mmCIF file of C-alpha atoms in Angstrom:
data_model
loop_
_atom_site.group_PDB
_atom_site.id
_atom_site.type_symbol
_atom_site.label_atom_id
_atom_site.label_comp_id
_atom_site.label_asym_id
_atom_site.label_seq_id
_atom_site.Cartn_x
_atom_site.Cartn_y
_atom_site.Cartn_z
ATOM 1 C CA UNK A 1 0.000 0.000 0.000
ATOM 2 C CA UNK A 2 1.492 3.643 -0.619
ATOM 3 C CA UNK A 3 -0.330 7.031 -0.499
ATOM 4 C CA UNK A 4 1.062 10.824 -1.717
ATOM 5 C CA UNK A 5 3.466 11.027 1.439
ATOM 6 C CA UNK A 6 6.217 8.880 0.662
ATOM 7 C CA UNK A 7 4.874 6.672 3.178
ATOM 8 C CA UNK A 8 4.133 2.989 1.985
ATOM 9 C CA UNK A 9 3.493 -0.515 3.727
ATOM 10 C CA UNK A 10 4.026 -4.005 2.992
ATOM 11 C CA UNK A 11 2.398 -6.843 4.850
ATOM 12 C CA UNK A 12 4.952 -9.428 5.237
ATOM 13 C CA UNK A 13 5.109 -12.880 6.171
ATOM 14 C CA UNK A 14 7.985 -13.815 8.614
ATOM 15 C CA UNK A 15 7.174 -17.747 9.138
ATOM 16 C CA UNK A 16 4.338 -20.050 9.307
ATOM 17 C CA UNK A 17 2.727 -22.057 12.185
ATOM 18 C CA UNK A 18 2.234 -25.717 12.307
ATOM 19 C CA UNK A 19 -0.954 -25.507 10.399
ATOM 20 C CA UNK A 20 0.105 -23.245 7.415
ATOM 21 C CA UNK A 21 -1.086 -19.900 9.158
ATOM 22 C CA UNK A 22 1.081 -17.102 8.390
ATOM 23 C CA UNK A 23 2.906 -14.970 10.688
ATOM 24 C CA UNK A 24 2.463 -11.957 9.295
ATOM 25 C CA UNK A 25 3.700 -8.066 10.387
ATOM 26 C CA UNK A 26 3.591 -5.109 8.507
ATOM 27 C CA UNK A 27 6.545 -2.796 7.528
ATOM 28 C CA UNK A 28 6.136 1.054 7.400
ATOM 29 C CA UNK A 29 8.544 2.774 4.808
ATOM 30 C CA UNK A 30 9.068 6.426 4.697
ATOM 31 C CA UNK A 31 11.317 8.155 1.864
ATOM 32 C CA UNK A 32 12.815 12.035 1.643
ATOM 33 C CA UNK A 33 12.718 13.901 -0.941
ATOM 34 C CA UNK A 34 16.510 13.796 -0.755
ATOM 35 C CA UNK A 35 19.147 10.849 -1.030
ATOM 36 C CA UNK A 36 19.918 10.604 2.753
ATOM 37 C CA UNK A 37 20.616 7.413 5.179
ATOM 38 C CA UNK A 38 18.497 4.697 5.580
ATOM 39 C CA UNK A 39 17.596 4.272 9.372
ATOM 40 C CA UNK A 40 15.145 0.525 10.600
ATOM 41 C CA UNK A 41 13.391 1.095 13.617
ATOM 42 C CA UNK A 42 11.622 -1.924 15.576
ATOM 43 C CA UNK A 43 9.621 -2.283 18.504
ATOM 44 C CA UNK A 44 7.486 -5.540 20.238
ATOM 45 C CA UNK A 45 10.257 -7.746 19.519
ATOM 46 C CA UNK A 46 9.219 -8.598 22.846
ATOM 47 C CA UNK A 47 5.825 -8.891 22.856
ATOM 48 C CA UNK A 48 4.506 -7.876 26.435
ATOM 49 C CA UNK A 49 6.901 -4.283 25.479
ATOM 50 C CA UNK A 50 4.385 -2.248 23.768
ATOM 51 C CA UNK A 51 5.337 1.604 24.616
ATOM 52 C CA UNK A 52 7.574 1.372 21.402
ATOM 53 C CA UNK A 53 4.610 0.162 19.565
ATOM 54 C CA UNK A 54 3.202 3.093 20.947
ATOM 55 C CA UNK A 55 5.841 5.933 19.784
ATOM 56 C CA UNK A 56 5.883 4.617 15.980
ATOM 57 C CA UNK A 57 2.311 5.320 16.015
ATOM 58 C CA UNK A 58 2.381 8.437 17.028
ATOM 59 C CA UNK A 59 5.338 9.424 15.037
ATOM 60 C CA UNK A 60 3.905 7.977 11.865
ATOM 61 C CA UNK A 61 1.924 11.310 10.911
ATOM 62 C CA UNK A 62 4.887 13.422 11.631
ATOM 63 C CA UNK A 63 6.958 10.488 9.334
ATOM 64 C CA UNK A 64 4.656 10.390 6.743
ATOM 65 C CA UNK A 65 4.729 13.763 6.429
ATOM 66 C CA UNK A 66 8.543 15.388 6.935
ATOM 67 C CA UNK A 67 11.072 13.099 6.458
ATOM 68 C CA UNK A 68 13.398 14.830 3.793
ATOM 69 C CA UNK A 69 16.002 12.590 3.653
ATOM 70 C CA UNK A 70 16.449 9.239 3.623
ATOM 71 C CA UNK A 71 14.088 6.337 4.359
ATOM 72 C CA UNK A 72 13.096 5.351 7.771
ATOM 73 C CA UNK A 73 11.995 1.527 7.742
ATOM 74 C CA UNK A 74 9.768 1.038 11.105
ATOM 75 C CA UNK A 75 8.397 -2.338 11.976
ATOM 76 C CA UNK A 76 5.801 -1.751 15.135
ATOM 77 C CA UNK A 77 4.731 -5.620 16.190
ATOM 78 C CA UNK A 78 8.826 -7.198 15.409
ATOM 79 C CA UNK A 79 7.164 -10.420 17.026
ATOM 80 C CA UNK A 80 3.283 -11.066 16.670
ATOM 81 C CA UNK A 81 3.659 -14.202 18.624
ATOM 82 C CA UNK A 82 4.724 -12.455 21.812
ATOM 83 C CA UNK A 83 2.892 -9.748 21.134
ATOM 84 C CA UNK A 84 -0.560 -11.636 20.986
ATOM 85 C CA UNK A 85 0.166 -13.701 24.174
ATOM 86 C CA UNK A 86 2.025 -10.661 25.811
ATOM 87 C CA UNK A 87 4.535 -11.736 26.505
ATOM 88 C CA UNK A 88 8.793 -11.832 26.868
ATOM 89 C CA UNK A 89 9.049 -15.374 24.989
ATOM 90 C CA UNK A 90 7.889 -17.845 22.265
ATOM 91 C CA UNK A 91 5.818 -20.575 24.254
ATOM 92 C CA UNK A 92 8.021 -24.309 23.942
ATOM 93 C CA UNK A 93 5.885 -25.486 21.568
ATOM 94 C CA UNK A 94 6.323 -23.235 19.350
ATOM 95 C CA UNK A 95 9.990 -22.710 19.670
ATOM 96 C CA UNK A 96 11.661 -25.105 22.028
ATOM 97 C CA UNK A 97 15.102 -24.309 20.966
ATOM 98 C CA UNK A 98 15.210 -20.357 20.795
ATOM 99 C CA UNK A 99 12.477 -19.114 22.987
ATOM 100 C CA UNK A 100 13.463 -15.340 22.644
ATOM 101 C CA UNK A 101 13.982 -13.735 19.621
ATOM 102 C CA UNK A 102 16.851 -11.207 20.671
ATOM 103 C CA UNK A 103 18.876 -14.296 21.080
ATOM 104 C CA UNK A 104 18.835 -15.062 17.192
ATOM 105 C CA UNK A 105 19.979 -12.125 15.361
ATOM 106 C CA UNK A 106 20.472 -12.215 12.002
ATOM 107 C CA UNK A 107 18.346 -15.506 11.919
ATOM 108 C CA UNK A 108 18.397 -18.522 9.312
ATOM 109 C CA UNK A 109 15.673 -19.006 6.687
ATOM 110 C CA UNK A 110 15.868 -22.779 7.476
ATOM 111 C CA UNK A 111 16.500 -22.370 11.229
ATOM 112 C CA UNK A 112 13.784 -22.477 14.154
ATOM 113 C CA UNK A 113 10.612 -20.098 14.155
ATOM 114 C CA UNK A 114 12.642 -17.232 15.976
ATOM 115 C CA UNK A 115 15.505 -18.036 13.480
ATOM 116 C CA UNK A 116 13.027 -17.618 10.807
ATOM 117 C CA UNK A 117 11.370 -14.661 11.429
ATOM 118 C CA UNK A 118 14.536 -12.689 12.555
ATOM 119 C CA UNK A 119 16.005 -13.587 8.872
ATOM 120 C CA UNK A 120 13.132 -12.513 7.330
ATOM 121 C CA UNK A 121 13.532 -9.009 9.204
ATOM 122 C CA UNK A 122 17.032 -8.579 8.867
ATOM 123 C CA UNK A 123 16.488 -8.609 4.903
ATOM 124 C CA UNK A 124 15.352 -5.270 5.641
ATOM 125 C CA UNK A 125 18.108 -4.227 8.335
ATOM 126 C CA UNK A 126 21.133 -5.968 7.166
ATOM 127 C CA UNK A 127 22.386 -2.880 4.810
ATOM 128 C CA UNK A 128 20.896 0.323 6.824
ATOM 129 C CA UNK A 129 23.129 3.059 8.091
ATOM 130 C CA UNK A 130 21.709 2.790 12.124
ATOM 131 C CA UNK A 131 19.638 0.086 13.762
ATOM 132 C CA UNK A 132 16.870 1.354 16.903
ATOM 133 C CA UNK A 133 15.474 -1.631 18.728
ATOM 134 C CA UNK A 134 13.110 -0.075 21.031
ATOM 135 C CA UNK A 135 12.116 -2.148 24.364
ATOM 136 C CA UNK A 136 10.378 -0.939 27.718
ATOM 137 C CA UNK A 137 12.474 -3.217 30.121
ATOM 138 C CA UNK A 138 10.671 -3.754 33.583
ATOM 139 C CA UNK A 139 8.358 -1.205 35.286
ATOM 140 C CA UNK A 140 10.779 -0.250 37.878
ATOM 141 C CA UNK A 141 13.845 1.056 35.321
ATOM 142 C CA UNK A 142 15.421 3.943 34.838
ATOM 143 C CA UNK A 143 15.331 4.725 31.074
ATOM 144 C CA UNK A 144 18.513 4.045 29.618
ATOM 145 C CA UNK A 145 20.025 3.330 25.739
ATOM 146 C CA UNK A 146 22.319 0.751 25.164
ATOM 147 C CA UNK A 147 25.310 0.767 22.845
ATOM 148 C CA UNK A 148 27.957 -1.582 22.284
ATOM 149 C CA UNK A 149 31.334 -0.576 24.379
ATOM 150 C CA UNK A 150 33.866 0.989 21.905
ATOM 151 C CA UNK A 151 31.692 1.989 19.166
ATOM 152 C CA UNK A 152 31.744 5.982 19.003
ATOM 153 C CA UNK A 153 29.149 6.010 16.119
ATOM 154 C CA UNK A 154 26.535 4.468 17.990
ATOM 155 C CA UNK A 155 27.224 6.236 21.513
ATOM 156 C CA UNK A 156 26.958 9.814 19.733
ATOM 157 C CA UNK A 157 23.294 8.537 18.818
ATOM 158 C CA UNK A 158 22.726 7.476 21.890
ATOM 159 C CA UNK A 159 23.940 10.858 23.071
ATOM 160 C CA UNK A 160 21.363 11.962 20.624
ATOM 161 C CA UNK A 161 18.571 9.658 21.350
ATOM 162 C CA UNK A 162 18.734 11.256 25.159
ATOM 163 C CA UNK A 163 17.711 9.098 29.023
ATOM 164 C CA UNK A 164 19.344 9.770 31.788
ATOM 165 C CA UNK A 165 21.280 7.409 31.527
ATOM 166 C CA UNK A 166 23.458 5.210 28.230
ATOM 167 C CA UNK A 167 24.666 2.306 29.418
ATOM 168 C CA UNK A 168 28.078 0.678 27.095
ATOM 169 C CA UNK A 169 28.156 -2.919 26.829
ATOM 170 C CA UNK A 170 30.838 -5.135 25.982
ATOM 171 C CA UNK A 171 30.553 -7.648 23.362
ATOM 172 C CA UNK A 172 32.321 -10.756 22.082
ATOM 173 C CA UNK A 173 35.795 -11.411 23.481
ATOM 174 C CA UNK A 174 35.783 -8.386 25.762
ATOM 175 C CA UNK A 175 32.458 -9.094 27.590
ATOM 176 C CA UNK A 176 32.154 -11.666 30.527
ATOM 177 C CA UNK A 177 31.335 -14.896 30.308
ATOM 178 C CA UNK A 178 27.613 -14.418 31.574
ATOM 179 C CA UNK A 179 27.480 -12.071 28.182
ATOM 180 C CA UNK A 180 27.626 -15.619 25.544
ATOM 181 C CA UNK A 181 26.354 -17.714 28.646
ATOM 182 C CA UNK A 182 22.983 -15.801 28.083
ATOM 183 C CA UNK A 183 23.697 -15.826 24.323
ATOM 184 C CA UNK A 184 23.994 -12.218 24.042
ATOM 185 C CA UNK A 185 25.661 -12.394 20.851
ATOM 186 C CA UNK A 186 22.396 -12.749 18.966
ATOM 187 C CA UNK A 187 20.856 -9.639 19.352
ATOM 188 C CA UNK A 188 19.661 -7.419 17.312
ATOM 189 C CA UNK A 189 22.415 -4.971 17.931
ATOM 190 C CA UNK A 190 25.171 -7.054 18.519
ATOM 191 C CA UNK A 191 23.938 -8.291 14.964
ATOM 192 C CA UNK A 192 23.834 -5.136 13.780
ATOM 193 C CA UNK A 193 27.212 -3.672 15.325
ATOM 194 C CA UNK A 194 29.103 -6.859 13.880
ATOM 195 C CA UNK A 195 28.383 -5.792 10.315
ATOM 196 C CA UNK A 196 29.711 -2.451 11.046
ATOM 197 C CA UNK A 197 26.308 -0.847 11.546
ATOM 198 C CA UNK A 198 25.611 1.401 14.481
ATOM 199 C CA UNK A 199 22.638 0.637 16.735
ATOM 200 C CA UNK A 200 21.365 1.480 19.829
ATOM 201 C CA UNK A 201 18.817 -0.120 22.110
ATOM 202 C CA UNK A 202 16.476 2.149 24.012
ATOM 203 C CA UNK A 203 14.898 0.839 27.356
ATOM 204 C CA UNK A 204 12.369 3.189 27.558
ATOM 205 C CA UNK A 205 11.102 1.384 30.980
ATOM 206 C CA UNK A 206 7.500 -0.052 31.852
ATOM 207 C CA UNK A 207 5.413 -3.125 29.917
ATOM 208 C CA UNK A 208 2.048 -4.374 29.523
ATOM 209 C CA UNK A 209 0.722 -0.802 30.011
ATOM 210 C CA UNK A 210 0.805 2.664 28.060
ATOM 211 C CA UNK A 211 2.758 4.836 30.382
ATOM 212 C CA UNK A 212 3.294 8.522 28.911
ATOM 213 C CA UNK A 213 6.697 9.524 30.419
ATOM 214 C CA UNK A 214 7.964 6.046 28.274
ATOM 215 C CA UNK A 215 6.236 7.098 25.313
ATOM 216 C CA UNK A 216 7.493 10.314 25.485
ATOM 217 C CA UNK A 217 10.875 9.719 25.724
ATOM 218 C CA UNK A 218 10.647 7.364 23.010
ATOM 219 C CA UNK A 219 9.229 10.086 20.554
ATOM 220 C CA UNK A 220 11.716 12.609 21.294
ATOM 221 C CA UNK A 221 14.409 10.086 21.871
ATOM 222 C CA UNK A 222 13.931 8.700 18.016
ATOM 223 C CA UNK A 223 13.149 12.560 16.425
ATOM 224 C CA UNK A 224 16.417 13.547 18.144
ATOM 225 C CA UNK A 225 17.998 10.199 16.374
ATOM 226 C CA UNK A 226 16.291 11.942 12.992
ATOM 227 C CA UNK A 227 17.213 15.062 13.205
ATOM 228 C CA UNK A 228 21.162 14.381 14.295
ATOM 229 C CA UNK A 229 21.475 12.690 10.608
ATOM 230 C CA UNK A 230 19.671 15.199 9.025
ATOM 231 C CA UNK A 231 16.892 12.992 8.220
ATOM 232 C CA UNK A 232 14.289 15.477 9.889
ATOM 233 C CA UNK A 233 14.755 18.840 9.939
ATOM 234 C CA UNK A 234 16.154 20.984 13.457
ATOM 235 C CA UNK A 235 18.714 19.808 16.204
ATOM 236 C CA UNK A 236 17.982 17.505 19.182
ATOM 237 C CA UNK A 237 16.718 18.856 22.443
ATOM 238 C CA UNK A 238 17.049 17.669 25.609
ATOM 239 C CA UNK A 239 15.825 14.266 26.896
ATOM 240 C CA UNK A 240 17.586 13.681 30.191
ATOM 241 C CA UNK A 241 20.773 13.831 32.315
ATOM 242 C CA UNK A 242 22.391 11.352 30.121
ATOM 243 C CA UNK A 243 24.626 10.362 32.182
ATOM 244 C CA UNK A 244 27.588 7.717 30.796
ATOM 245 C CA UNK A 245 28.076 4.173 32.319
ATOM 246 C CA UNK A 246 29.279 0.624 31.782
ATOM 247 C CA UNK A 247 28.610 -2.919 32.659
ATOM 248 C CA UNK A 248 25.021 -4.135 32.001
ATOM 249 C CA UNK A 249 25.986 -7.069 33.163
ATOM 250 C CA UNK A 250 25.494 -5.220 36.841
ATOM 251 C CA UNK A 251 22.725 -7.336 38.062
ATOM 252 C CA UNK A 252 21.693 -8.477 41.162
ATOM 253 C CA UNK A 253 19.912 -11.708 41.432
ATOM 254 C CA UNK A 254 18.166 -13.987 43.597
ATOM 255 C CA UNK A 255 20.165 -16.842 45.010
ATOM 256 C CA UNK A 256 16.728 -18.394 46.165
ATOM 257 C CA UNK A 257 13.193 -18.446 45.260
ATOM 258 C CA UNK A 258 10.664 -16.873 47.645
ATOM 259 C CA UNK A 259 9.304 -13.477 48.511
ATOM 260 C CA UNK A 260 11.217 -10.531 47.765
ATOM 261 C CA UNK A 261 10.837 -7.418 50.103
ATOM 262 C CA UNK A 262 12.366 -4.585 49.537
ATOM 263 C CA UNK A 263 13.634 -2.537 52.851
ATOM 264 C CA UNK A 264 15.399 0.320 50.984
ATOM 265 C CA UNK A 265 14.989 3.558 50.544
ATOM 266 C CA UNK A 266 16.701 4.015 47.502
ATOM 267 C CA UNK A 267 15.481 5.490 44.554
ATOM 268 C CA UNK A 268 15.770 4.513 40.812
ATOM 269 C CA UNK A 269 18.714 6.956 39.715
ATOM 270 C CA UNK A 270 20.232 7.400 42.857
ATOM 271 C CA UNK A 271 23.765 6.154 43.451
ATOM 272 C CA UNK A 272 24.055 3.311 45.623
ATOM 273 C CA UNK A 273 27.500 1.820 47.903
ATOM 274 C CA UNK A 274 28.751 -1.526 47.095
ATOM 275 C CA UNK A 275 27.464 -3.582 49.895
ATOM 276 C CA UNK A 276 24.079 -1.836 50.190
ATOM 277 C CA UNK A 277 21.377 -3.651 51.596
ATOM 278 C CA UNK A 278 18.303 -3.383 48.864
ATOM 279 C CA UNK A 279 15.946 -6.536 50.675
ATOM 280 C CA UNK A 280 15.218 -9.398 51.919
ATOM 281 C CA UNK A 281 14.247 -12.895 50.171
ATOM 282 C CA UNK A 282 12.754 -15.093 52.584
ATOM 283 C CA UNK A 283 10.327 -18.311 52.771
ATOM 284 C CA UNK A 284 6.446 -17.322 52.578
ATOM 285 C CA UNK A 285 5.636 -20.450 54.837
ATOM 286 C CA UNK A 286 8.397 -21.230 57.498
ATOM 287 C CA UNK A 287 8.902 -17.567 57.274
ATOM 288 C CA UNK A 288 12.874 -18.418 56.961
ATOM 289 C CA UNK A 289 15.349 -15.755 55.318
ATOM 290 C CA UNK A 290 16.326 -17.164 52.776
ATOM 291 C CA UNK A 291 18.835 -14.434 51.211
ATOM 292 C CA UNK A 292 19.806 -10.523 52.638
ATOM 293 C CA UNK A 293 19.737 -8.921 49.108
ATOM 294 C CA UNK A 294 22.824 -6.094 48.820
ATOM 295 C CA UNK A 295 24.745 -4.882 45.726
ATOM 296 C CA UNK A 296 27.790 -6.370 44.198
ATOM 297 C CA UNK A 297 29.455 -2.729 43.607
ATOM 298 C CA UNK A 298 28.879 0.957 43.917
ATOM 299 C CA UNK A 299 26.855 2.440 40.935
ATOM 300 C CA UNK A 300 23.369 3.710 39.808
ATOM 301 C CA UNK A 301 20.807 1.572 40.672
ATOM 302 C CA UNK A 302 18.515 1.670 37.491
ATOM 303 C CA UNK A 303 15.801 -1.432 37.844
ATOM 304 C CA UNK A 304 14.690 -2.543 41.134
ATOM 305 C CA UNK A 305 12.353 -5.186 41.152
ATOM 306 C CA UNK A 306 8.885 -4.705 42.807
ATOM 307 C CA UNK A 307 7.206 -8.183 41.842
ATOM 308 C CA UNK A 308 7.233 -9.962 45.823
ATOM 309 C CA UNK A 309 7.419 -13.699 44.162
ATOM 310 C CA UNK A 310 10.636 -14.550 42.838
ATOM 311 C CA UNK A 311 12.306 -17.616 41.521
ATOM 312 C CA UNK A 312 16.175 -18.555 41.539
ATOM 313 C CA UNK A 313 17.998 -16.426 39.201
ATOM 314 C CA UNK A 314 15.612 -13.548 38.526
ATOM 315 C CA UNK A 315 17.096 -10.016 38.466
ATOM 316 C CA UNK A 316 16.201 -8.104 41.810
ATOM 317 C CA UNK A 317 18.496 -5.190 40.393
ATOM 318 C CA UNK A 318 20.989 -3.592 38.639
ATOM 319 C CA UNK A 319 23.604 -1.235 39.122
ATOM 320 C CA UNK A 320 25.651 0.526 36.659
ATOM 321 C CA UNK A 321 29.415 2.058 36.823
ATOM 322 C CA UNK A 322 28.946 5.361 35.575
ATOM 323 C CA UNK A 323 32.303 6.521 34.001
#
């Protein structure tokens, strides 16, 4: 479909269930009047993360209407099979092998489902001149973008994009084990960054529910993306602190399964000791504590859990080294 604008659509099929039914998203395209970079933009690769969904909508008049250079490629529902069941992951029956679809990047036409349907997007990502995966992370998060550690390009658009906070992560040899433990090396932006484009990955912070201080960073976040490669018109404006910091990989987990309260005072933001005591984890039926929950290092605490039942391994927190 195409109209007057520039704007045009395609309805495409990423993979097929079981019984023949088509997966099927739809791809937004948006040209300039001017030769200019080409820019993909995603959101609801995980499904219950719909605030990105959210800022492509609203952003699709203003799209449709003044891009002059360029083409912006936006894809609002990445994954319609998370994003009907809301939520993070492919049920097992569906995709026993590679359950989330950030774990696949660039995909395999004759792989798994996720493999599948990740090839079938990349065709449109794999020769664009900046990746923007948009997710909305865990209610309690500070909104941060993410960048891989040592690439300037994409750190001055994160710069651009705005949060209070850009968090650098390391990739491939120079990340920690935990990093390819968790298969990190398939996402979207790792994908990206290995082919020598620049992405960025915004956590804009909240699921499941349209919050409007997400959604607003989002819009200006991307616009400011636009505008510092001249694909809209102006200059970014502010969207935060944006302060810098390192290791992702800051989390703080929980060694047992149980009830998690949290006893501190802490805010999301705020810098925290190494050693702090966040909560407690302890036994809903014997009442037993189970685990005194306290960071691993000094940094900004930006996601703090506030879901009481927990299970081995979740994330209670994380902290970030700002440099």
């Amino acid at each position: 479909m195409d109209d007057s604008s520039g704007h045009t659509t395609d309805r495409v099929t990423l993979a097929r269930l079981p019984s023949g039914v088509a997966i099927e998203t739809t791809v937004h395209r948006y040209e300039g009047v001017e030769s200019g970079p080409t820019v993909y933009v995603q959101a609801a690769q995980h499904g219950r993360e719909i605030n990105g969904t959210e800022v492509l909508r609203r952003v699709h008049d203003r799209l449709a209407a003044d891009v002059q250079a360029g083409t912006v490629i936006a894809v609002p529902v990445a994954n319609p099979i998370t994003f009907d069941r809301v939520s993070y992951t492919t049920p097992e029956q569906l995709d026993s092998v590679n359950s989330n679809m950030n774990r696949v990047w660039p995909g395999r036409e004759a792989g798994t489902l996720h493999q599948r349907m990740a090839a079938r997007l990349w065709t449109y990502a794999a020769d664009v001149d900046l990746v923007v995966d948009l997710h909305t992370g865990s209610p309690e998060m500070l909104p941060h973008v993410v960048y891989t550690a040592g690439d300037e390009r994409s750190r001055e658009l994160a710069e651009a994009f705005g949060t209070d906070l850009l968090l650098a992560e390391p990739s491939g040899e120079d990340a920690p084990d935990e990093w390819r433990q968790r298969g990190f090396g398939g996402k979207l932006r790792v994908a990206a960054a290995n082919e020598g484009i620049p992405a960025i990955t915004p956590e804009l912070a909240h699921n499941k529910q349209f919050v409007e201080s997400a959604i607003d960073t989002g819009i200006t976040g991307l616009f400011n993306v636009l505008r510092e490669l001249d694909v809209l018109s102006g200059s970014p404006v502010d969207n935060g602190e944006t302060r810098q910091a390192r290791n992702h990989l800051g989390n703080v987990d929980a060694s047992s399964s149980g009830l998690f309260r949290v006893t501190a005072e802490y805010e999301l933001g705020e810098t925290v000791p190494d050693g702090a005591t966040l909560g407690t984890v302890y036994d809903p039926t014997t009442y037993e504590r189970l685990q005194t929950v306290r960071t691993d290092r000094a940094g900004v605490l930006y996601a703090l859990t506030r879901e009481a039942t927990v299970t081995v391994g979740d994330r209670l927190a994380g902290i970030a080294v700002v440099d």
